[in-house]
Amino acid sequence: MSQLPGAPLAHTYSSDSRDYRALAREVLADPGERRPGERYWSRHQKDIEAAGYMLRPRYREDRMFSWTRWGLPRSWFEDWQRDWLMSSVVLDATRILDGKQVILKRLADTLMPEEIDLTRLFSSEKYKLNHKNHCIPLIETKHLEELSSTLLVFPRMRPYNNPRFRTFGEFVAFATQIIEGLEFMHELHIAHRLVISDGNVVLDPSDMYPHSFHPVKMNRTKNFHWFAKSYTRTQRPPRYFLIDFGLSRYYDPARVPLDYAIRGGDKSVPEFRGLPAQCPPYNPFQTDIYYLGNMLRTDFVQKYYGFEWLEPLVADMCHEDPSMRPPIGVVASRFAEVSSALTTWKLRSRLVGRKDSFIFGPFRWIRHVYRTTGYLITCTPAVPMPHDEGQSRDNHTPDV
């Protein structure tokens, strides 16, 4: 693992300098209108199959696309479904051995070796059973000589906020786990250093979606024929995970942790304001606290009614002065204190969005009362923690 760097880390995102019209012509020339990132996976589909993983039909070589045979709208077919943010780095796949749904992440041998080391560390025998460990579990790594790359294989996940949260209890379970996850990393003197948001926080859907779902249209089944049946977070409590450790670093506990700014998706970080040359070295652990607090603020406090009880803690986590932000251990204890003071009525209350339609509000309220009555009858906990963390899982009817 790397120590404190001695020079600014130049983190840049590559972009294609070719004319956009030329790229558009390439896409339209492809029978499936596959984008450049998609065509990369299609070219190397055989190599990935030899490694034990099968890509979706859309990415198989010499594919005869379904809509060309039937003459029906392309959007009706599974092999037309595409992720507009597709890159040549991450893609879903199926393990040939047992049909397990996975995510492949391709890392070039010359880039970000720390990510492989840290991901392996978090999934090692020493730490994988730690109840605070909410770093995404690694299934295996596959080195592909032909691609000069290593494939990291992870379980299939969903964004942490898909589907939407329904109750305050579901939020408490989520926030408890993510705070624990960041606390676990900081106890190992490792800073995450990336924005904590729906791009870097996921949930394990294996219990909520026992029959899986389509990786692009997540409300549909794998074969795209039907709507995917699911359970709520309260019925089948999921585990939440932090992902993407490409910029994470270990810092010597005997030295003051300082690093140089990495401008990511969150442009509001106070210590990153100004030109790069004007930004002094910063404490990455304090910035992690800001990232977490800002996610709680923007995704919950500002998005839903009823989070006044969380505002003081979030305000301290997002303090303009990084040195005034509480360390993650204090954040964990303060969150446990304020959340434990919430009544059962509050925990079972429905989250009402500030932008929710007033037309559908009464129907959502009726459905919420119906669900909550079932939870009370079956003694389902108001704070749905995963069953492997001490909570039993009841047998419920899927939430269609």
Short mmCIF file of C-alpha atoms in Angstrom, two decimals:
data_model
loop_
_atom_site.label_atom_id
_atom_site.label_comp_id
_atom_site.label_asym_id
_atom_site.label_seq_id
_atom_site.Cartn_x
_atom_site.Cartn_y
_atom_site.Cartn_z
CA MET A 1 0.00 0.00 0.00
CA SER A 2 1.12 3.49 -0.73
CA GLN A 3 2.37 5.98 1.81
CA LEU A 4 1.81 9.72 1.81
CA PRO A 5 2.75 10.92 -1.68
CA GLY A 6 5.50 13.42 -1.98
CA ALA A 7 4.07 15.27 -4.96
CA PRO A 8 0.63 16.30 -6.15
CA LEU A 9 -1.36 13.44 -7.58
CA ALA A 10 -2.37 14.20 -11.13
CA HIS A 11 -5.76 12.56 -11.54
CA THR A 12 -7.24 13.20 -14.95
CA TYR A 13 -10.09 11.61 -16.81
CA SER A 14 -9.29 10.54 -20.35
CA SER A 15 -11.48 11.79 -23.14
CA ASP A 16 -11.71 10.97 -26.80
CA SER A 17 -10.36 13.86 -28.84
CA ARG A 18 -11.94 12.70 -32.07
CA ASP A 19 -14.76 14.66 -33.65
CA TYR A 20 -18.17 13.80 -32.17
CA ARG A 21 -19.62 13.45 -35.65
CA ALA A 22 -17.03 10.77 -36.46
CA LEU A 23 -17.96 8.93 -33.28
CA ALA A 24 -21.64 9.19 -34.18
CA ARG A 25 -20.94 7.70 -37.61
CA GLU A 26 -19.10 4.78 -35.97
CA VAL A 27 -22.02 4.13 -33.64
CA LEU A 28 -24.58 4.25 -36.44
CA ALA A 29 -22.44 1.93 -38.58
CA ASP A 30 -22.61 -0.76 -35.90
CA PRO A 31 -25.72 -2.99 -36.36
CA GLY A 32 -26.52 -2.66 -32.66
CA GLU A 33 -25.46 0.99 -32.48
CA ARG A 34 -22.96 0.05 -29.80
CA ARG A 35 -21.00 2.88 -28.29
CA PRO A 36 -17.16 2.84 -28.11
CA GLY A 37 -17.14 1.39 -24.59
CA GLU A 38 -19.57 -1.33 -25.63
CA ARG A 39 -17.51 -2.23 -28.69
CA TYR A 40 -14.45 -2.73 -26.47
CA TRP A 41 -16.25 -5.44 -24.50
CA SER A 42 -17.64 -6.97 -27.69
CA ARG A 43 -14.16 -7.25 -29.21
CA HIS A 44 -12.87 -9.08 -26.15
CA GLN A 45 -15.94 -11.19 -25.41
CA LYS A 46 -14.09 -14.43 -26.24
CA ASP A 47 -11.26 -13.60 -23.84
CA ILE A 48 -13.73 -12.95 -21.04
CA GLU A 49 -15.64 -16.15 -21.84
CA ALA A 50 -12.37 -18.07 -21.60
CA ALA A 51 -11.91 -16.56 -18.14
CA GLY A 52 -15.26 -18.09 -17.10
CA TYR A 53 -17.73 -15.26 -17.62
CA MET A 54 -20.39 -14.67 -20.25
CA LEU A 55 -21.49 -11.22 -21.36
CA ARG A 56 -25.04 -10.36 -22.33
CA PRO A 57 -26.06 -11.24 -25.93
CA ARG A 58 -25.65 -7.59 -26.95
CA TYR A 59 -21.88 -7.85 -26.50
CA ARG A 60 -21.27 -11.17 -28.23
CA GLU A 61 -19.35 -11.17 -31.47
CA ASP A 62 -21.27 -11.44 -34.77
CA ARG A 63 -24.55 -10.99 -32.93
CA MET A 64 -27.72 -11.07 -35.07
CA PHE A 65 -29.82 -8.53 -33.22
CA SER A 66 -33.41 -9.53 -32.41
CA TRP A 67 -35.18 -6.50 -33.86
CA THR A 68 -33.59 -7.08 -37.27
CA ARG A 69 -35.30 -10.49 -37.46
CA TRP A 70 -38.73 -9.49 -36.19
CA GLY A 71 -39.08 -5.97 -37.58
CA LEU A 72 -40.48 -4.68 -34.28
CA PRO A 73 -39.41 -1.62 -32.24
CA ARG A 74 -35.88 -2.06 -30.92
CA SER A 75 -36.82 -0.97 -27.41
CA TRP A 76 -38.91 -4.13 -27.01
CA PHE A 77 -35.88 -6.41 -27.08
CA GLU A 78 -33.35 -7.26 -24.38
CA ASP A 79 -30.33 -6.98 -26.66
CA TRP A 80 -31.15 -3.35 -27.47
CA GLN A 81 -31.00 -2.24 -23.83
CA ARG A 82 -27.85 -0.22 -23.31
CA ASP A 83 -26.34 1.92 -20.61
CA TRP A 84 -25.63 5.38 -22.03
CA LEU A 85 -22.82 5.79 -19.49
CA MET A 86 -21.18 2.55 -20.56
CA SER A 87 -17.38 2.55 -20.39
CA SER A 88 -14.70 0.02 -21.17
CA VAL A 89 -14.03 -0.38 -17.43
CA VAL A 90 -17.20 -1.84 -15.84
CA LEU A 91 -19.79 -4.27 -17.20
CA ASP A 92 -22.23 -6.87 -15.88
CA ALA A 93 -21.72 -10.56 -16.69
CA THR A 94 -22.79 -14.07 -15.69
CA ARG A 95 -20.45 -16.66 -14.22
CA ILE A 96 -20.62 -19.67 -16.51
CA LEU A 97 -19.98 -22.18 -13.71
CA ASP A 98 -23.16 -21.49 -11.73
CA GLY A 99 -25.04 -18.63 -13.40
CA LYS A 100 -24.17 -16.11 -10.69
CA GLN A 101 -24.77 -12.50 -11.70
CA VAL A 102 -21.60 -10.43 -11.30
CA ILE A 103 -19.93 -7.15 -12.16
CA LEU A 104 -16.58 -7.06 -13.94
CA LYS A 105 -14.19 -4.17 -13.42
CA ARG A 106 -11.20 -4.03 -15.73
CA LEU A 107 -8.03 -2.39 -14.45
CA ALA A 108 -5.01 -1.89 -16.68
CA ASP A 109 -1.83 -3.38 -15.22
CA THR A 110 -0.12 0.01 -15.24
CA LEU A 111 -2.90 1.96 -13.50
CA MET A 112 -4.02 2.17 -9.87
CA PRO A 113 -2.36 -0.93 -8.39
CA GLU A 114 -3.51 0.27 -4.96
CA GLU A 115 -7.12 -0.46 -5.86
CA ILE A 116 -6.42 -4.16 -6.36
CA ASP A 117 -4.38 -4.35 -3.15
CA LEU A 118 -6.99 -2.57 -1.04
CA THR A 119 -9.92 -4.50 -2.50
CA ARG A 120 -8.14 -7.76 -1.70
CA LEU A 121 -7.32 -6.51 1.80
CA PHE A 122 -10.95 -5.68 2.62
CA SER A 123 -12.04 -9.16 1.45
CA SER A 124 -9.23 -11.02 3.21
CA GLU A 125 -9.87 -13.63 5.90
CA LYS A 126 -8.74 -11.14 8.53
CA TYR A 127 -11.42 -8.55 7.76
CA LYS A 128 -14.24 -10.08 5.74
CA LEU A 129 -16.22 -11.13 8.84
CA ASN A 130 -15.80 -7.79 10.59
CA HIS A 131 -19.36 -6.48 11.11
CA LYS A 132 -18.17 -2.93 10.37
CA ASN A 133 -16.70 -3.93 7.03
CA HIS A 134 -19.01 -2.51 4.37
CA CYS A 135 -16.48 -2.53 1.54
CA ILE A 136 -17.80 -4.42 -1.47
CA PRO A 137 -16.76 -8.10 -1.30
CA LEU A 138 -14.38 -9.37 -3.97
CA ILE A 139 -15.26 -12.73 -5.52
CA GLU A 140 -12.00 -13.21 -7.38
CA THR A 141 -9.48 -11.59 -9.69
CA LYS A 142 -8.62 -12.75 -13.19
CA HIS A 143 -5.51 -11.58 -14.99
CA LEU A 144 -5.98 -11.36 -18.75
CA GLU A 145 -2.64 -11.38 -20.52
CA GLU A 146 -4.25 -10.54 -23.87
CA LEU A 147 -5.70 -7.32 -22.46
CA SER A 148 -2.79 -6.47 -20.14
CA SER A 149 -5.48 -6.07 -17.51
CA THR A 150 -6.85 -7.57 -14.34
CA LEU A 151 -10.56 -8.25 -13.93
CA LEU A 152 -12.01 -7.64 -10.48
CA VAL A 153 -15.16 -9.72 -10.05
CA PHE A 154 -17.85 -8.46 -7.66
CA PRO A 155 -21.42 -9.56 -6.88
CA ARG A 156 -24.14 -7.76 -8.85
CA MET A 157 -25.27 -4.67 -6.95
CA ARG A 158 -27.79 -1.82 -7.26
CA PRO A 159 -27.46 1.89 -6.47
CA TYR A 160 -28.18 2.38 -2.78
CA ASN A 161 -31.24 4.56 -3.50
CA ASN A 162 -32.90 2.26 -6.04
CA PRO A 163 -35.67 1.51 -5.16
CA ARG A 164 -36.51 4.60 -3.13
CA PHE A 165 -36.49 4.59 0.66
CA ARG A 166 -39.95 4.26 2.19
CA THR A 167 -39.49 4.85 5.94
CA PHE A 168 -37.22 6.64 8.39
CA GLY A 169 -36.29 3.23 9.80
CA GLU A 170 -34.94 2.17 6.42
CA PHE A 171 -32.84 5.33 6.32
CA VAL A 172 -31.47 4.68 9.82
CA ALA A 173 -30.41 1.16 8.79
CA PHE A 174 -28.67 2.56 5.70
CA ALA A 175 -26.88 5.42 7.46
CA THR A 176 -25.76 3.14 10.31
CA GLN A 177 -24.10 0.75 7.87
CA ILE A 178 -22.39 3.41 5.75
CA ILE A 179 -21.06 5.21 8.81
CA GLU A 180 -19.77 1.86 10.06
CA GLY A 181 -18.14 1.21 6.69
CA LEU A 182 -16.28 4.50 6.67
CA GLU A 183 -15.32 3.98 10.31
CA PHE A 184 -13.87 0.58 9.40
CA MET A 185 -11.71 2.14 6.68
CA HIS A 186 -10.53 4.99 8.90
CA GLU A 187 -9.62 2.58 11.70
CA LEU A 188 -7.26 0.96 9.19
CA HIS A 189 -5.85 4.44 8.42
CA ILE A 190 -7.29 4.27 4.90
CA ALA A 191 -9.15 7.25 3.44
CA HIS A 192 -11.76 6.66 0.74
CA ARG A 193 -11.05 10.00 -0.99
CA LEU A 194 -13.93 9.78 -3.47
CA VAL A 195 -17.32 11.40 -3.34
CA ILE A 196 -19.72 9.28 -1.29
CA SER A 197 -22.86 9.24 -3.44
CA ASP A 198 -25.11 6.92 -5.44
CA GLY A 199 -22.13 6.31 -7.71
CA ASN A 200 -19.98 4.90 -4.91
CA VAL A 201 -22.52 3.38 -2.51
CA VAL A 202 -24.51 0.27 -3.45
CA LEU A 203 -26.84 -2.28 -1.91
CA ASP A 204 -26.81 -6.06 -2.14
CA PRO A 205 -30.09 -6.92 -3.91
CA SER A 206 -29.91 -10.70 -3.54
CA ASP A 207 -32.66 -10.82 -0.89
CA MET A 208 -34.78 -7.93 -2.16
CA TYR A 209 -34.69 -9.29 -5.73
CA PRO A 210 -34.37 -13.08 -5.29
CA HIS A 211 -34.94 -13.68 -9.02
CA SER A 212 -32.53 -10.90 -10.01
CA PHE A 213 -33.26 -8.10 -12.51
CA HIS A 214 -32.04 -6.59 -15.74
CA PRO A 215 -28.76 -4.68 -15.30
CA VAL A 216 -29.89 -1.67 -17.37
CA LYS A 217 -33.67 -1.57 -16.91
CA MET A 218 -33.59 -2.52 -13.26
CA ASN A 219 -37.37 -2.77 -12.88
CA ARG A 220 -37.49 -5.61 -15.44
CA THR A 221 -36.56 -9.28 -15.22
CA LYS A 222 -33.27 -10.57 -16.58
CA ASN A 223 -34.87 -11.65 -19.86
CA PHE A 224 -36.70 -8.31 -20.10
CA HIS A 225 -40.11 -10.01 -20.43
CA TRP A 226 -41.74 -8.96 -17.15
CA PHE A 227 -41.46 -6.53 -14.28
CA ALA A 228 -39.05 -7.81 -11.63
CA LYS A 229 -40.69 -8.94 -8.40
CA SER A 230 -39.15 -7.43 -5.31
CA TYR A 231 -39.41 -7.03 -1.56
CA THR A 232 -39.11 -3.79 0.38
CA ARG A 233 -36.03 -2.94 2.46
CA THR A 234 -38.10 -3.57 5.58
CA GLN A 235 -39.18 -7.03 4.41
CA ARG A 236 -35.73 -8.12 3.23
CA PRO A 237 -33.07 -5.84 4.80
CA PRO A 238 -30.11 -5.33 2.44
CA ARG A 239 -26.47 -4.74 3.22
CA TYR A 240 -24.94 -1.54 1.90
CA PHE A 241 -21.38 -1.26 0.58
CA LEU A 242 -18.80 1.35 -0.32
CA ILE A 243 -17.15 0.75 -3.69
CA ASP A 244 -14.41 2.18 -5.94
CA PHE A 245 -11.09 2.33 -4.11
CA GLY A 246 -9.04 3.61 -7.04
CA LEU A 247 -8.06 6.77 -5.16
CA SER A 248 -8.12 5.34 -1.64
CA ARG A 249 -4.84 5.51 0.24
CA TYR A 250 -3.20 4.23 3.41
CA TYR A 251 -1.59 6.91 5.61
CA ASP A 252 1.10 6.31 8.20
CA PRO A 253 -0.59 6.86 11.61
CA ALA A 254 2.70 8.26 12.95
CA ARG A 255 2.50 11.21 10.55
CA VAL A 256 -0.10 13.91 9.96
CA PRO A 257 -2.18 12.71 6.99
CA LEU A 258 -1.89 15.25 4.20
CA ASP A 259 -2.56 14.96 0.49
CA TYR A 260 -3.34 17.08 -2.54
CA ALA A 261 -6.78 17.88 -3.88
CA ILE A 262 -8.59 15.53 -6.23
CA ARG A 263 -11.51 17.29 -7.84
CA GLY A 264 -14.30 14.77 -8.26
CA GLY A 265 -18.06 14.97 -8.58
CA ASP A 266 -18.62 17.06 -5.43
CA LYS A 267 -17.57 20.63 -6.26
CA SER A 268 -18.69 22.02 -2.90
CA VAL A 269 -15.75 20.80 -0.76
CA PRO A 270 -14.53 23.97 1.03
CA GLU A 271 -10.85 22.96 1.07
CA PHE A 272 -10.86 22.42 -2.71
CA ARG A 273 -12.05 25.90 -3.64
CA GLY A 274 -9.83 28.03 -5.82
CA LEU A 275 -7.28 27.14 -8.45
CA PRO A 276 -5.30 23.89 -7.98
CA ALA A 277 -2.12 25.85 -7.21
CA GLN A 278 -3.96 27.69 -4.45
CA CYS A 279 -5.25 24.54 -2.69
CA PRO A 280 -2.91 23.55 0.15
CA PRO A 281 -2.48 19.90 1.18
CA TYR A 282 -5.55 18.69 3.03
CA ASN A 283 -6.47 15.97 5.54
CA PRO A 284 -8.28 13.30 3.47
CA PHE A 285 -10.02 11.82 6.53
CA GLN A 286 -11.69 15.16 7.27
CA THR A 287 -12.74 15.42 3.63
CA ASP A 288 -14.29 11.94 3.82
CA ILE A 289 -16.43 13.25 6.68
CA TYR A 290 -17.56 16.14 4.47
CA TYR A 291 -18.39 13.78 1.60
CA LEU A 292 -20.53 11.60 3.87
CA GLY A 293 -22.25 14.56 5.52
CA ASN A 294 -22.97 16.24 2.21
CA MET A 295 -24.53 13.05 0.85
CA LEU A 296 -26.81 12.81 3.90
CA ARG A 297 -27.68 16.49 3.47
CA THR A 298 -28.44 16.49 -0.27
CA ASP A 299 -30.00 13.02 -0.58
CA PHE A 300 -32.12 13.07 2.59
CA VAL A 301 -32.24 16.26 4.68
CA GLN A 302 -32.91 18.51 1.69
CA LYS A 303 -34.89 15.94 -0.29
CA TYR A 304 -37.41 14.74 2.32
CA TYR A 305 -39.46 16.30 5.08
CA GLY A 306 -38.86 15.33 8.72
CA PHE A 307 -35.06 15.21 9.01
CA GLU A 308 -34.70 18.14 11.43
CA TRP A 309 -33.28 15.73 14.02
CA LEU A 310 -30.28 15.04 11.74
CA GLU A 311 -29.46 18.62 10.76
CA PRO A 312 -27.06 19.48 13.65
CA LEU A 313 -24.86 16.44 12.98
CA VAL A 314 -24.85 17.04 9.21
CA ALA A 315 -23.97 20.71 9.75
CA ASP A 316 -20.95 19.73 11.85
CA MET A 317 -19.84 17.14 9.28
CA CYS A 318 -19.97 19.79 6.56
CA HIS A 319 -18.26 22.52 8.57
CA GLU A 320 -16.31 25.03 6.48
CA ASP A 321 -13.26 24.48 8.68
CA PRO A 322 -12.11 20.87 8.15
CA SER A 323 -10.51 20.75 11.61
CA MET A 324 -13.93 21.38 13.18
CA ARG A 325 -15.52 18.30 11.63
CA PRO A 326 -16.00 15.39 14.04
CA PRO A 327 -13.94 12.22 13.44
CA ILE A 328 -15.86 9.23 12.18
CA GLY A 329 -16.01 7.58 15.63
CA VAL A 330 -17.78 10.65 17.02
CA VAL A 331 -20.11 10.70 14.00
CA ALA A 332 -21.04 7.07 14.68
CA SER A 333 -21.77 7.67 18.38
CA ARG A 334 -23.75 10.86 17.72
CA PHE A 335 -25.82 9.24 14.99
CA ALA A 336 -26.56 6.26 17.24
CA GLU A 337 -27.66 8.68 19.97
CA VAL A 338 -30.03 10.77 17.85
CA SER A 339 -31.47 7.82 15.92
CA SER A 340 -32.11 5.80 19.09
CA ALA A 341 -34.22 8.71 20.39
CA LEU A 342 -36.66 8.34 17.49
CA THR A 343 -39.99 6.78 18.38
CA THR A 344 -41.30 3.64 16.71
CA TRP A 345 -44.01 5.78 15.15
CA LYS A 346 -41.36 8.02 13.60
CA LEU A 347 -39.26 5.11 12.37
CA ARG A 348 -42.26 3.52 10.66
CA SER A 349 -43.40 6.84 9.15
CA ARG A 350 -43.30 7.26 5.39
CA LEU A 351 -40.61 9.39 3.80
CA VAL A 352 -42.36 12.21 1.95
CA GLY A 353 -40.30 13.91 -0.73
CA ARG A 354 -40.34 17.68 -0.99
CA LYS A 355 -41.03 17.33 -4.72
CA ASP A 356 -43.50 14.45 -4.50
CA SER A 357 -46.71 14.86 -6.47
CA PHE A 358 -49.67 15.78 -4.26
CA ILE A 359 -51.90 13.81 -6.64
CA PHE A 360 -50.28 10.46 -5.84
CA GLY A 361 -49.66 11.26 -2.16
CA PRO A 362 -52.97 9.80 -0.85
CA PHE A 363 -52.45 6.55 -2.78
CA ARG A 364 -48.92 6.18 -1.42
CA TRP A 365 -50.22 6.85 2.09
CA ILE A 366 -52.88 4.13 1.77
CA ARG A 367 -50.32 1.64 0.49
CA HIS A 368 -47.96 2.60 3.32
CA VAL A 369 -50.66 1.99 5.95
CA TYR A 370 -51.38 -1.41 4.41
CA ARG A 371 -47.70 -2.39 4.50
CA THR A 372 -47.13 -1.07 8.01
CA THR A 373 -50.12 -3.02 9.33
CA GLY A 374 -48.52 -6.19 7.97
CA TYR A 375 -45.18 -5.31 9.59
CA LEU A 376 -46.87 -4.80 12.98
CA ILE A 377 -48.73 -8.10 12.73
CA THR A 378 -45.54 -10.01 11.88
CA CYS A 379 -43.43 -8.03 14.41
CA THR A 380 -41.06 -6.90 11.64
CA PRO A 381 -38.42 -4.53 13.11
CA ALA A 382 -38.86 -0.84 12.34
CA VAL A 383 -35.11 -0.52 11.68
CA PRO A 384 -34.41 -3.29 9.13
CA MET A 385 -30.85 -4.41 9.75
CA PRO A 386 -29.58 -7.39 7.68
CA HIS A 387 -30.27 -10.82 9.12
CA ASP A 388 -26.55 -11.61 9.23
CA GLU A 389 -26.16 -8.73 11.68
CA GLY A 390 -28.52 -10.20 14.22
CA GLN A 391 -31.98 -9.72 12.71
CA SER A 392 -34.10 -12.63 11.54
CA ARG A 393 -35.80 -12.47 8.16
CA ASP A 394 -39.48 -13.18 7.92
CA ASN A 395 -41.25 -14.69 4.96
CA HIS A 396 -43.26 -11.99 3.18
CA THR A 397 -45.17 -11.71 -0.04
CA PRO A 398 -43.16 -10.00 -2.78
CA ASP A 399 -43.87 -6.31 -3.32
CA VAL A 400 -44.97 -6.40 -6.96
#
